[in-house]
XYZ file of C-alpha atoms in Angstrom:
642
model
C 48.032 -10.108 -80.044
C 49.388 -6.948 -78.367
C 47.162 -7.437 -75.312
C 47.889 -11.166 -75.125
C 48.997 -12.194 -71.637
C 51.835 -14.682 -71.704
C 51.652 -17.994 -69.889
C 54.921 -17.114 -68.140
C 53.107 -14.072 -66.742
C 50.797 -16.500 -64.914
C 53.250 -19.332 -64.159
C 56.112 -18.260 -61.907
C 58.879 -20.064 -60.065
C 57.052 -19.672 -56.759
C 54.040 -21.604 -58.122
C 56.048 -24.575 -59.409
C 56.482 -27.870 -57.520
C 59.172 -29.919 -59.259
C 58.506 -33.089 -57.289
C 55.049 -33.480 -55.803
C 55.002 -35.406 -52.539
C 51.286 -36.179 -52.963
C 50.248 -39.731 -53.825
C 46.465 -39.246 -54.092
C 44.232 -36.979 -56.126
C 43.044 -34.939 -53.156
C 46.582 -34.561 -51.869
C 47.711 -33.252 -55.280
C 44.934 -30.663 -55.228
C 45.859 -29.654 -51.677
C 49.561 -29.335 -52.523
C 48.983 -27.142 -55.567
C 46.402 -24.974 -53.778
C 48.808 -24.565 -50.874
C 51.504 -23.491 -53.351
C 49.236 -20.818 -54.813
C 48.268 -19.691 -51.325
C 51.885 -19.485 -50.135
C 52.720 -17.401 -53.206
C 50.013 -14.905 -52.224
C 47.815 -15.608 -55.246
C 44.643 -16.460 -53.281
C 42.206 -14.540 -51.109
C 40.983 -17.748 -49.484
C 42.637 -21.144 -49.631
C 39.489 -22.936 -48.420
C 37.184 -21.245 -50.928
C 39.613 -22.136 -53.722
C 39.525 -25.761 -52.590
C 35.731 -25.716 -52.665
C 35.744 -24.228 -56.183
C 38.238 -26.831 -57.422
C 36.266 -29.707 -55.871
C 33.023 -28.341 -57.310
C 34.583 -28.502 -60.780
C 35.895 -32.034 -60.149
C 32.408 -33.106 -59.025
C 31.108 -32.231 -62.485
C 33.714 -34.401 -64.191
C 37.366 -35.245 -63.644
C 39.883 -32.774 -65.047
C 42.249 -35.642 -65.736
C 42.380 -35.790 -69.526
C 44.642 -38.742 -70.220
C 48.145 -38.704 -71.683
C 49.430 -38.289 -68.126
C 47.888 -34.806 -67.752
C 45.433 -33.249 -65.309
C 44.297 -29.631 -65.407
C 42.255 -28.860 -62.275
C 40.868 -25.354 -62.600
C 38.367 -22.868 -61.257
C 37.098 -19.324 -61.706
C 36.468 -17.929 -58.254
C 36.464 -14.847 -56.074
C 38.945 -16.821 -53.953
C 41.607 -15.971 -56.559
C 43.457 -12.718 -55.894
C 45.782 -12.858 -58.925
C 45.252 -14.995 -62.054
C 47.857 -17.738 -61.823
C 48.945 -21.176 -62.920
C 50.547 -23.701 -60.569
C 52.579 -26.545 -62.058
C 53.433 -29.819 -60.371
C 55.262 -32.946 -61.548
C 54.894 -36.393 -59.996
C 57.552 -38.859 -61.205
C 55.650 -41.814 -59.735
C 52.296 -40.670 -61.066
C 48.911 -40.362 -59.367
C 45.587 -42.100 -60.069
C 43.678 -38.919 -60.857
C 40.767 -40.204 -62.938
C 39.027 -43.468 -62.039
C 38.140 -44.029 -65.702
C 41.726 -43.583 -66.904
C 44.097 -46.504 -66.355
C 47.104 -44.254 -66.994
C 48.496 -42.312 -64.046
C 48.817 -38.543 -64.281
C 52.295 -37.009 -63.994
C 51.858 -33.412 -65.162
C 49.491 -31.122 -63.264
C 48.582 -27.568 -64.205
C 46.228 -25.903 -61.737
C 44.587 -22.862 -63.291
C 43.331 -20.198 -60.892
C 41.250 -17.589 -62.715
C 39.595 -14.592 -61.106
C 35.816 -14.454 -61.152
C 35.952 -11.669 -63.756
C 38.753 -13.184 -65.852
C 38.933 -11.213 -69.103
C 39.237 -12.500 -72.624
C 43.022 -12.039 -72.719
C 43.456 -14.378 -69.772
C 41.105 -16.958 -71.265
C 42.922 -16.929 -74.593
C 46.191 -17.503 -72.748
C 44.747 -20.488 -70.901
C 43.385 -21.850 -74.165
C 46.904 -21.583 -75.588
C 48.235 -23.652 -72.661
C 45.653 -26.310 -73.480
C 46.875 -26.350 -77.069
C 50.506 -26.659 -75.959
C 49.756 -29.705 -73.813
C 48.503 -31.617 -76.833
C 52.140 -31.778 -78.047
C 53.830 -34.943 -76.751
C 57.359 -33.554 -77.162
C 56.415 -30.574 -74.971
C 55.138 -32.917 -72.272
C 58.308 -35.001 -72.424
C 60.477 -31.908 -72.030
C 58.536 -30.849 -68.946
C 58.956 -34.278 -67.378
C 62.733 -34.086 -67.832
C 63.110 -30.579 -66.424
C 65.416 -30.476 -63.395
C 64.925 -26.903 -62.258
C 62.057 -24.416 -62.065
C 63.927 -22.169 -64.460
C 64.033 -24.973 -67.050
C 60.267 -25.412 -66.735
C 59.721 -21.705 -67.385
C 62.153 -21.751 -70.312
C 60.408 -24.762 -71.927
C 56.995 -23.148 -71.515
C 58.151 -19.769 -72.876
C 59.812 -21.353 -75.919
C 56.780 -23.470 -76.774
C 54.438 -20.522 -76.262
C 56.355 -18.363 -78.769
C 56.472 -21.225 -81.256
C 52.738 -21.851 -81.035
C 51.859 -18.173 -81.292
C 53.867 -17.908 -84.512
C 52.076 -20.965 -85.909
C 48.650 -19.597 -84.989
C 49.396 -16.234 -86.566
C 50.528 -17.874 -89.790
C 47.560 -20.261 -90.129
C 45.166 -18.977 -92.825
C 41.784 -18.215 -91.335
C 39.744 -19.396 -94.301
C 39.671 -22.876 -92.768
C 36.278 -22.062 -91.235
C 34.946 -21.218 -94.670
C 35.341 -24.830 -95.805
C 31.958 -26.531 -96.009
C 32.106 -28.766 -92.935
C 31.215 -32.439 -93.132
C 31.215 -32.735 -89.341
C 30.471 -30.055 -86.775
C 31.209 -30.103 -83.062
C 30.533 -28.158 -79.885
C 32.877 -28.272 -76.908
C 32.078 -26.901 -73.451
C 33.073 -27.428 -69.832
C 31.497 -25.831 -66.735
C 34.231 -23.250 -66.208
C 35.133 -22.864 -69.883
C 38.824 -22.474 -69.148
C 40.809 -25.504 -70.251
C 38.845 -28.556 -71.357
C 36.697 -26.568 -73.785
C 39.715 -25.603 -75.861
C 41.673 -28.815 -75.419
C 38.766 -30.833 -76.782
C 38.410 -28.407 -79.698
C 42.138 -28.588 -80.474
C 42.203 -32.390 -80.245
C 39.253 -32.713 -82.632
C 40.729 -30.213 -85.110
C 44.135 -31.880 -85.086
C 42.722 -35.360 -85.609
C 40.271 -34.158 -88.288
C 43.174 -32.685 -90.235
C 45.049 -36.009 -90.012
C 41.976 -37.947 -91.186
C 41.103 -35.528 -93.966
C 37.741 -34.667 -92.424
C 36.392 -31.149 -92.833
C 35.425 -29.977 -89.349
C 34.089 -26.856 -87.680
C 34.158 -26.589 -83.889
C 32.137 -24.166 -81.768
C 33.613 -23.471 -78.327
C 31.411 -22.520 -75.376
C 34.095 -21.075 -73.105
C 34.221 -18.436 -70.408
C 34.600 -15.779 -73.068
C 31.303 -16.799 -74.633
C 30.509 -18.768 -77.773
C 33.260 -18.661 -80.386
C 33.145 -19.875 -83.988
C 29.378 -20.329 -83.655
C 27.810 -22.920 -85.932
C 25.502 -21.430 -88.536
C 22.262 -23.091 -89.691
C 24.025 -23.887 -92.970
C 26.958 -25.523 -91.146
C 24.538 -27.754 -89.242
C 22.406 -28.559 -92.282
C 25.405 -29.682 -94.356
C 27.030 -31.732 -91.573
C 26.836 -35.511 -91.550
C 26.661 -35.475 -87.751
C 27.163 -33.301 -84.694
C 29.625 -34.058 -81.904
C 28.682 -32.466 -78.572
C 31.588 -32.870 -76.152
C 30.267 -30.975 -73.156
C 29.858 -31.111 -69.391
C 27.299 -28.311 -69.321
C 24.094 -27.436 -71.134
C 24.515 -26.209 -74.708
C 21.927 -25.026 -77.204
C 20.547 -28.295 -78.601
C 17.289 -27.425 -80.369
C 19.186 -26.309 -83.479
C 20.337 -29.930 -83.943
C 16.807 -31.346 -84.247
C 16.776 -34.004 -86.954
C 20.564 -34.393 -87.035
C 22.630 -37.338 -85.844
C 24.126 -36.211 -82.538
C 26.921 -37.880 -80.557
C 26.895 -36.596 -76.958
C 29.910 -37.306 -74.726
C 31.707 -35.686 -71.766
C 34.187 -33.003 -72.772
C 37.122 -35.183 -71.645
C 36.089 -37.776 -74.236
C 36.676 -35.150 -76.924
C 40.292 -34.930 -75.775
C 40.943 -38.616 -75.233
C 39.062 -40.137 -78.141
C 38.937 -37.501 -80.866
C 39.580 -40.029 -83.634
C 36.870 -42.406 -82.474
C 34.308 -39.604 -82.252
C 35.124 -38.300 -85.716
C 34.928 -41.774 -87.243
C 31.559 -42.340 -85.588
C 30.352 -38.981 -86.885
C 31.364 -39.738 -90.453
C 29.551 -43.101 -90.223
C 26.586 -41.358 -88.554
C 26.761 -43.731 -85.597
C 24.724 -41.668 -83.192
C 21.185 -40.828 -82.169
C 18.903 -38.594 -84.179
C 18.105 -35.655 -81.942
C 14.326 -35.265 -81.702
C 14.299 -31.914 -79.952
C 11.525 -31.108 -77.555
C 11.584 -29.437 -74.182
C 13.745 -30.285 -71.228
C 12.680 -33.476 -69.506
C 10.856 -33.392 -66.183
C 13.801 -34.939 -64.331
C 16.191 -32.403 -65.869
C 13.961 -29.556 -64.723
C 14.014 -30.942 -61.196
C 17.814 -31.276 -61.257
C 18.276 -27.773 -62.676
C 15.957 -26.247 -60.081
C 17.747 -28.052 -57.240
C 21.158 -27.004 -58.565
C 20.033 -23.396 -58.845
C 18.692 -23.445 -55.285
C 21.836 -25.057 -53.913
C 24.091 -22.516 -55.628
C 22.285 -19.721 -53.776
C 22.394 -21.278 -50.327
C 24.495 -19.610 -47.601
C 27.675 -21.321 -46.405
C 26.049 -22.321 -43.085
C 23.353 -24.270 -44.901
C 25.851 -26.004 -47.219
C 28.059 -27.086 -44.302
C 25.051 -28.357 -42.346
C 23.689 -30.298 -45.314
C 27.097 -31.881 -45.898
C 26.870 -33.279 -42.375
C 23.239 -34.335 -42.655
C 23.652 -36.071 -46.036
C 26.640 -38.105 -44.800
C 24.813 -38.966 -41.571
C 21.641 -40.169 -43.318
C 22.848 -43.707 -44.171
C 23.509 -44.334 -40.460
C 20.053 -43.041 -39.523
C 18.261 -44.908 -42.307
C 20.048 -48.215 -41.762
C 20.030 -47.973 -37.985
C 16.396 -46.853 -37.816
C 15.123 -49.711 -39.957
C 17.169 -52.259 -37.956
C 15.702 -50.860 -34.719
C 12.211 -51.141 -36.217
C 12.864 -54.794 -37.113
C 13.949 -55.351 -33.516
C 10.587 -53.955 -32.354
C 8.793 -56.639 -34.387
C 9.816 -59.137 -31.692
C 8.251 -56.867 -29.095
C 8.876 -53.290 -28.001
C 11.047 -54.478 -25.078
C 12.244 -57.738 -26.645
C 15.855 -56.424 -26.745
C 15.947 -56.085 -22.927
C 17.268 -59.258 -21.186
C 15.230 -58.340 -18.087
C 11.922 -58.184 -19.972
C 9.665 -61.300 -20.264
C 9.466 -60.779 -24.050
C 13.273 -60.909 -24.420
C 14.585 -62.407 -27.678
C 18.353 -62.750 -28.372
C 17.977 -61.706 -32.031
C 16.075 -58.578 -31.004
C 18.991 -57.641 -28.735
C 21.536 -58.168 -31.529
C 19.454 -56.012 -33.870
C 19.152 -53.282 -31.233
C 22.902 -53.403 -30.545
C 23.623 -52.982 -34.272
C 20.990 -50.365 -35.016
C 20.753 -48.408 -31.781
C 24.010 -49.173 -30.019
C 26.268 -48.707 -33.028
C 24.664 -47.051 -36.085
C 22.717 -44.496 -34.043
C 25.716 -43.831 -31.789
C 27.871 -43.063 -34.838
C 25.429 -40.681 -36.516
C 26.143 -37.652 -34.278
C 29.951 -37.955 -34.618
C 29.565 -38.420 -38.381
C 27.284 -35.372 -38.579
C 29.807 -33.226 -36.702
C 32.801 -34.648 -38.554
C 31.443 -33.902 -42.010
C 30.243 -30.414 -41.046
C 33.793 -29.686 -39.886
C 35.227 -31.291 -43.034
C 33.077 -29.036 -45.201
C 34.361 -25.948 -43.371
C 38.090 -26.631 -43.058
C 38.815 -29.760 -45.093
C 40.398 -32.964 -43.751
C 42.346 -31.448 -40.807
C 39.003 -30.620 -39.170
C 37.485 -34.086 -39.558
C 39.032 -35.634 -36.429
C 38.168 -32.677 -34.135
C 34.628 -32.764 -35.533
C 34.238 -36.497 -34.895
C 35.559 -36.198 -31.340
C 33.288 -33.222 -30.627
C 30.333 -35.152 -32.045
C 31.053 -38.180 -29.878
C 31.254 -35.943 -26.810
C 27.870 -34.493 -27.803
C 26.370 -37.978 -28.168
C 27.760 -39.214 -24.843
C 26.708 -36.098 -22.925
C 23.092 -36.159 -24.084
C 23.371 -32.918 -26.062
C 22.484 -35.022 -29.101
C 21.771 -33.719 -32.571
C 21.966 -30.025 -31.692
C 25.179 -30.614 -29.774
C 26.585 -32.447 -32.799
C 25.816 -29.489 -35.059
C 27.510 -27.110 -32.618
C 30.512 -29.460 -32.366
C 30.858 -29.605 -36.154
C 30.880 -25.842 -36.614
C 33.080 -25.364 -33.549
C 35.677 -27.841 -34.828
C 35.580 -26.501 -38.382
C 36.128 -22.872 -37.483
C 38.651 -23.791 -34.786
C 40.821 -25.415 -37.458
C 40.299 -22.424 -39.769
C 41.706 -20.285 -36.946
C 44.575 -22.699 -36.341
C 45.560 -22.523 -40.010
C 45.905 -18.774 -39.701
C 47.814 -19.053 -36.412
C 50.308 -21.539 -37.874
C 50.591 -19.847 -41.275
C 53.851 -18.185 -40.279
C 55.706 -21.402 -39.431
C 58.731 -22.320 -41.593
C 57.996 -24.247 -44.779
C 60.021 -27.176 -43.419
C 57.295 -27.715 -40.803
C 54.524 -27.766 -43.402
C 54.207 -31.552 -43.234
C 53.476 -31.693 -39.496
C 50.552 -29.283 -39.601
C 47.850 -31.709 -40.877
C 49.298 -34.736 -39.067
C 50.113 -33.189 -35.685
C 49.277 -29.541 -35.041
C 45.747 -29.323 -36.457
C 44.406 -32.573 -34.929
C 46.160 -32.035 -31.576
C 45.005 -28.479 -30.940
C 41.733 -28.929 -32.854
C 40.659 -31.907 -30.737
C 41.880 -30.255 -27.537
C 40.085 -26.941 -28.071
C 36.889 -28.523 -29.411
C 36.849 -31.040 -26.566
C 37.317 -28.459 -23.819
C 34.612 -26.162 -25.217
C 32.167 -29.051 -25.631
C 32.770 -30.402 -22.103
C 32.842 -27.127 -20.184
C 30.593 -24.837 -22.242
C 28.242 -26.613 -24.647
C 27.242 -30.069 -23.447
C 25.342 -29.432 -20.215
C 23.115 -26.520 -21.385
C 22.281 -28.227 -24.690
C 21.586 -31.551 -22.946
C 19.182 -29.738 -20.619
C 17.452 -28.095 -23.578
C 17.169 -31.471 -25.314
C 15.640 -33.038 -22.207
C 13.116 -30.204 -21.927
C 12.154 -30.559 -25.585
C 11.783 -34.323 -25.178
C 9.545 -33.904 -22.129
C 7.421 -31.341 -23.977
C 6.938 -33.686 -26.931
C 6.102 -36.653 -24.702
C 3.569 -34.660 -22.680
C 2.136 -32.809 -25.678
C -1.642 -32.765 -25.875
C -3.278 -34.210 -28.966
C -4.297 -30.717 -30.108
C -0.725 -29.453 -29.883
C 0.562 -32.569 -31.645
C -1.791 -31.939 -34.561
C -0.687 -28.300 -34.782
C 2.989 -29.354 -34.749
C 2.304 -31.874 -37.518
C 0.541 -29.256 -39.621
C 3.376 -26.750 -39.181
C 6.018 -29.319 -40.098
C 3.883 -30.411 -43.073
C 3.509 -26.877 -44.413
C 7.259 -26.320 -44.007
C 8.005 -29.427 -46.089
C 5.914 -28.073 -48.972
C 6.861 -24.402 -48.745
C 10.134 -24.541 -50.696
C 10.286 -28.234 -51.698
C 13.839 -29.118 -50.725
C 14.978 -25.624 -49.794
C 16.109 -24.329 -46.389
C 12.626 -24.332 -44.806
C 11.989 -27.886 -46.008
C 15.407 -28.990 -44.750
C 14.821 -27.297 -41.378
C 11.725 -29.443 -40.843
C 13.539 -32.547 -42.115
C 16.502 -31.895 -39.805
C 14.148 -31.470 -36.835
C 12.642 -34.867 -37.630
C 16.055 -36.524 -37.699
C 16.918 -34.893 -34.376
C 13.745 -36.377 -32.891
C 14.646 -39.821 -34.251
C 18.040 -39.466 -32.559
C 16.235 -38.766 -29.281
C 13.967 -41.801 -29.717
C 10.792 -39.892 -30.673
C 9.579 -41.310 -33.998
C 6.282 -39.437 -34.394
C 7.412 -36.053 -35.819
C 9.365 -37.620 -38.661
C 6.395 -39.760 -39.666
C 4.448 -36.527 -40.157
C 7.382 -34.989 -42.037
C 7.706 -37.852 -44.507
C 3.950 -38.036 -45.113
C 3.926 -34.296 -45.778
C 6.985 -34.504 -48.011
C 5.426 -37.187 -50.203
C 2.183 -35.274 -50.617
C 3.163 -32.385 -52.994
C 4.330 -34.486 -55.980
C 1.624 -37.116 -55.364
C -1.088 -34.456 -55.149
C 0.058 -32.720 -58.315
C 0.340 -36.051 -60.114
C -3.229 -36.892 -59.087
C -4.374 -33.460 -60.274
C -2.845 -34.053 -63.723
C -4.811 -37.318 -63.895
C -8.183 -36.041 -62.639
C -8.178 -32.451 -63.922
C -6.373 -32.709 -67.234
C -7.671 -29.438 -68.648
C -5.706 -27.558 -65.976
C -2.393 -28.757 -67.402
C -0.460 -28.734 -70.657
C 0.421 -31.975 -72.435
C 3.961 -31.692 -71.107
C 2.722 -31.247 -67.520
C 0.408 -34.241 -67.827
C 3.355 -36.366 -68.961
C 5.419 -35.000 -66.064
C 2.633 -36.056 -63.702
C 3.420 -39.705 -64.406
C 6.966 -39.222 -63.164
C 5.722 -37.207 -60.185
C 3.847 -40.294 -58.924
C 7.164 -42.150 -58.648
C 9.009 -39.221 -57.093
C 6.286 -38.664 -54.528
C 6.176 -42.326 -53.594
C 9.960 -42.150 -53.086
C 9.736 -39.109 -50.754
C 11.304 -36.707 -53.277
C 9.426 -33.492 -52.530
C 11.415 -31.729 -55.264
C 9.212 -33.556 -57.773
C 6.741 -30.683 -57.342
C 9.260 -27.994 -58.330
C 8.512 -27.813 -62.106
C 4.792 -27.363 -61.420
C 5.430 -24.739 -58.744
C 7.902 -22.885 -60.951
C 5.311 -22.639 -63.743
C 2.503 -21.372 -61.486
C 3.807 -20.572 -57.974
C 0.930 -18.408 -56.715
C -1.566 -21.262 -57.129
C 0.536 -24.402 -56.732
C 2.496 -23.501 -53.573
C -0.594 -22.671 -51.443
C -2.245 -25.866 -52.689
C 0.621 -28.142 -51.744
C 1.135 -26.401 -48.380
C -2.491 -27.043 -47.421
C -2.315 -30.671 -48.562
C 0.953 -31.298 -46.716
C -0.384 -29.639 -43.559
C -3.355 -32.040 -43.679
C -1.063 -35.061 -44.130
C 1.272 -33.997 -41.310
C -1.546 -33.129 -38.916
C -3.386 -36.414 -39.494
C -0.199 -38.435 -39.045
C 0.325 -36.850 -35.617
C -3.382 -37.239 -34.774
C -3.250 -40.974 -35.553
C -0.019 -41.420 -33.565
C 1.972 -42.760 -36.514
C 5.691 -43.372 -35.981
C 8.660 -43.822 -38.308
C 12.244 -44.669 -37.276
C 13.675 -44.308 -40.821
C 14.188 -40.753 -42.154
C 13.904 -41.576 -45.857
C 12.454 -44.073 -48.282
C 8.832 -43.113 -48.858
C 6.545 -46.076 -49.493
C 9.536 -48.417 -49.373
C 9.788 -48.103 -45.576
C 6.076 -48.661 -44.884
C 6.841 -52.046 -43.242
C 8.541 -50.235 -40.338
C 5.858 -47.541 -39.875
C 3.805 -47.603 -36.692
C 0.015 -47.533 -37.433
C 0.768 -48.076 -41.110
C -2.883 -48.237 -42.213
C -3.719 -44.820 -40.768
C -0.391 -43.502 -42.081
C -1.457 -44.382 -45.615
C -4.795 -42.681 -44.915
C -2.893 -39.516 -43.898
C -0.894 -39.503 -47.150
C -3.969 -40.186 -49.288
C -5.931 -37.425 -47.540
C -3.141 -34.903 -48.106
C -2.800 -36.000 -51.726
C -6.526 -35.604 -52.417
C -6.702 -32.209 -50.700
C -3.733 -31.003 -52.779
C -5.358 -32.139 -56.021
C -8.689 -30.498 -55.112
C -6.947 -27.245 -54.139
C -5.087 -27.203 -57.450
C -8.340 -27.726 -59.322
C -9.970 -24.925 -57.332
C -7.189 -22.361 -57.770
C -5.577 -23.168 -61.094
C -6.978 -21.890 -64.404
C -7.447 -24.102 -67.430
C -4.240 -24.473 -69.408
C -5.904 -23.120 -72.593
C -7.188 -20.052 -70.736
C -3.737 -19.483 -69.270
C -2.150 -19.505 -72.718
C -4.602 -16.917 -73.834
C -3.990 -14.825 -70.741
C -0.276 -14.762 -71.391
C 1.975 -13.377 -68.739
C -0.907 -12.492 -66.424
C -0.785 -16.027 -65.151
């Protein structure tokens, strides 16, 4: 224990908030991150916020008993630290927990946190399982008292741990468990401690394997698993499961291991679980894993842009379909001056085009800005986006407005960083929105709007006057882009272009994009049906799911096939998608809704020929796969050469 880092080495008076002013979960996170930043423990406040939110997205760090331990390992952390905050009123931190959280420990670990740090954080987790310790913290009146309570409990627990005989793991276990959380800092060890403590009370022999940041500890042996009545897997990340084949397994989130240790142990003893059958990762899991891996490698620009696009999509989808319904009364039926005028068509156009479509550019810009600089940038982003929409600079102007607002607020945070702490409360409510909106607005009005509006008008004229040959070429290019990386940056670039065209009232490019995006999974699914010898049993089963994913416009459904044989599959799907996109443009198909696959066929223009385009691309893909791909049996024999 000589190298053990003490908790009081990480928790200091300048990272303690005795009375949190925050009343919401996000505000608590902001207040604690700000405290760490003010104390000089962070390299980047915004990157720390992103890391904390990424962990929360995988599962709440509220663990019940009035405790929440938000945490992250990140390059944003300059010095390993712990921030403590107490809320007398309590905060609704976890939607699944009826009890409010009062005690908050934010753990900031460096990206290369060593084992000594991780053991210290595990010790903090163990301390928080003691109710008397929690009560003492809640009664503390000064920061010094908090530090004294923590130091005293830490020494007490260290003495207990050193005196506990280690032969406990030699007992033949009747139940075994694995605990793991994505960052492996707090919840991993808290769940393990809760299970051990409750097992001791119940007289159940238990062995727990922890999958923490320091690696696997107390690893379960084949004999441990064989002799166990059941296996408890309390984890929010992937753990090695094949070793449990044939055993009763109870899988729950890691927080459940903390909150309901007794219930899990009782279920395990009674073998109330599911017999794990083993087998390979499911097709859907492979798709999710591949998407997650791709997203983790994307540059910040792409992530910010996609945050805007994903939040804008509901406005485009809903508004586009409502506009299409309006067209069913007649293309000009919404115009009171047209002979085909219908009052309902006008109402539909006002809702879809006048409201939903008008909001999509501000929403795009607002959420791009939010992704960059958090909530203070949202209002400047929305205002910049509305200026873009009103000026005719459209989708591209909205993107520029979002990034402009976001990085303007980042700059303002640095400018106002030196203000007295007493003025901290007026920054997000007054200074950031006032100067953020002002600067963003001036730049949009005097610098951005007119040139971008002119570029948009030129692009619109070019598309309207495009010859049929050029239209086909554009459709083929967009189609090939959709298939190239199946949900990656190139795919999203084509998709974003299609949305921009919808915003400008040109519905043809996105029809080609959706047809091309549906083709890869549909073509591969058809290939698994027609040319079975080219695929393994697992791939043929996956083909059934690929039919559904393709029909739903989920291009990522092709990823597992492409990952297994990229040199043959990717060229095949690119050719098939190019055919689908080119034919859609050739036939003059239109689509006002950016997503939905076959479910939005009722609003497609020239729907019969649109289906022909998709079928043609699907068949070409399947034939290309059959032409290029070797038989699955031959590939096994060829080994890695394939």
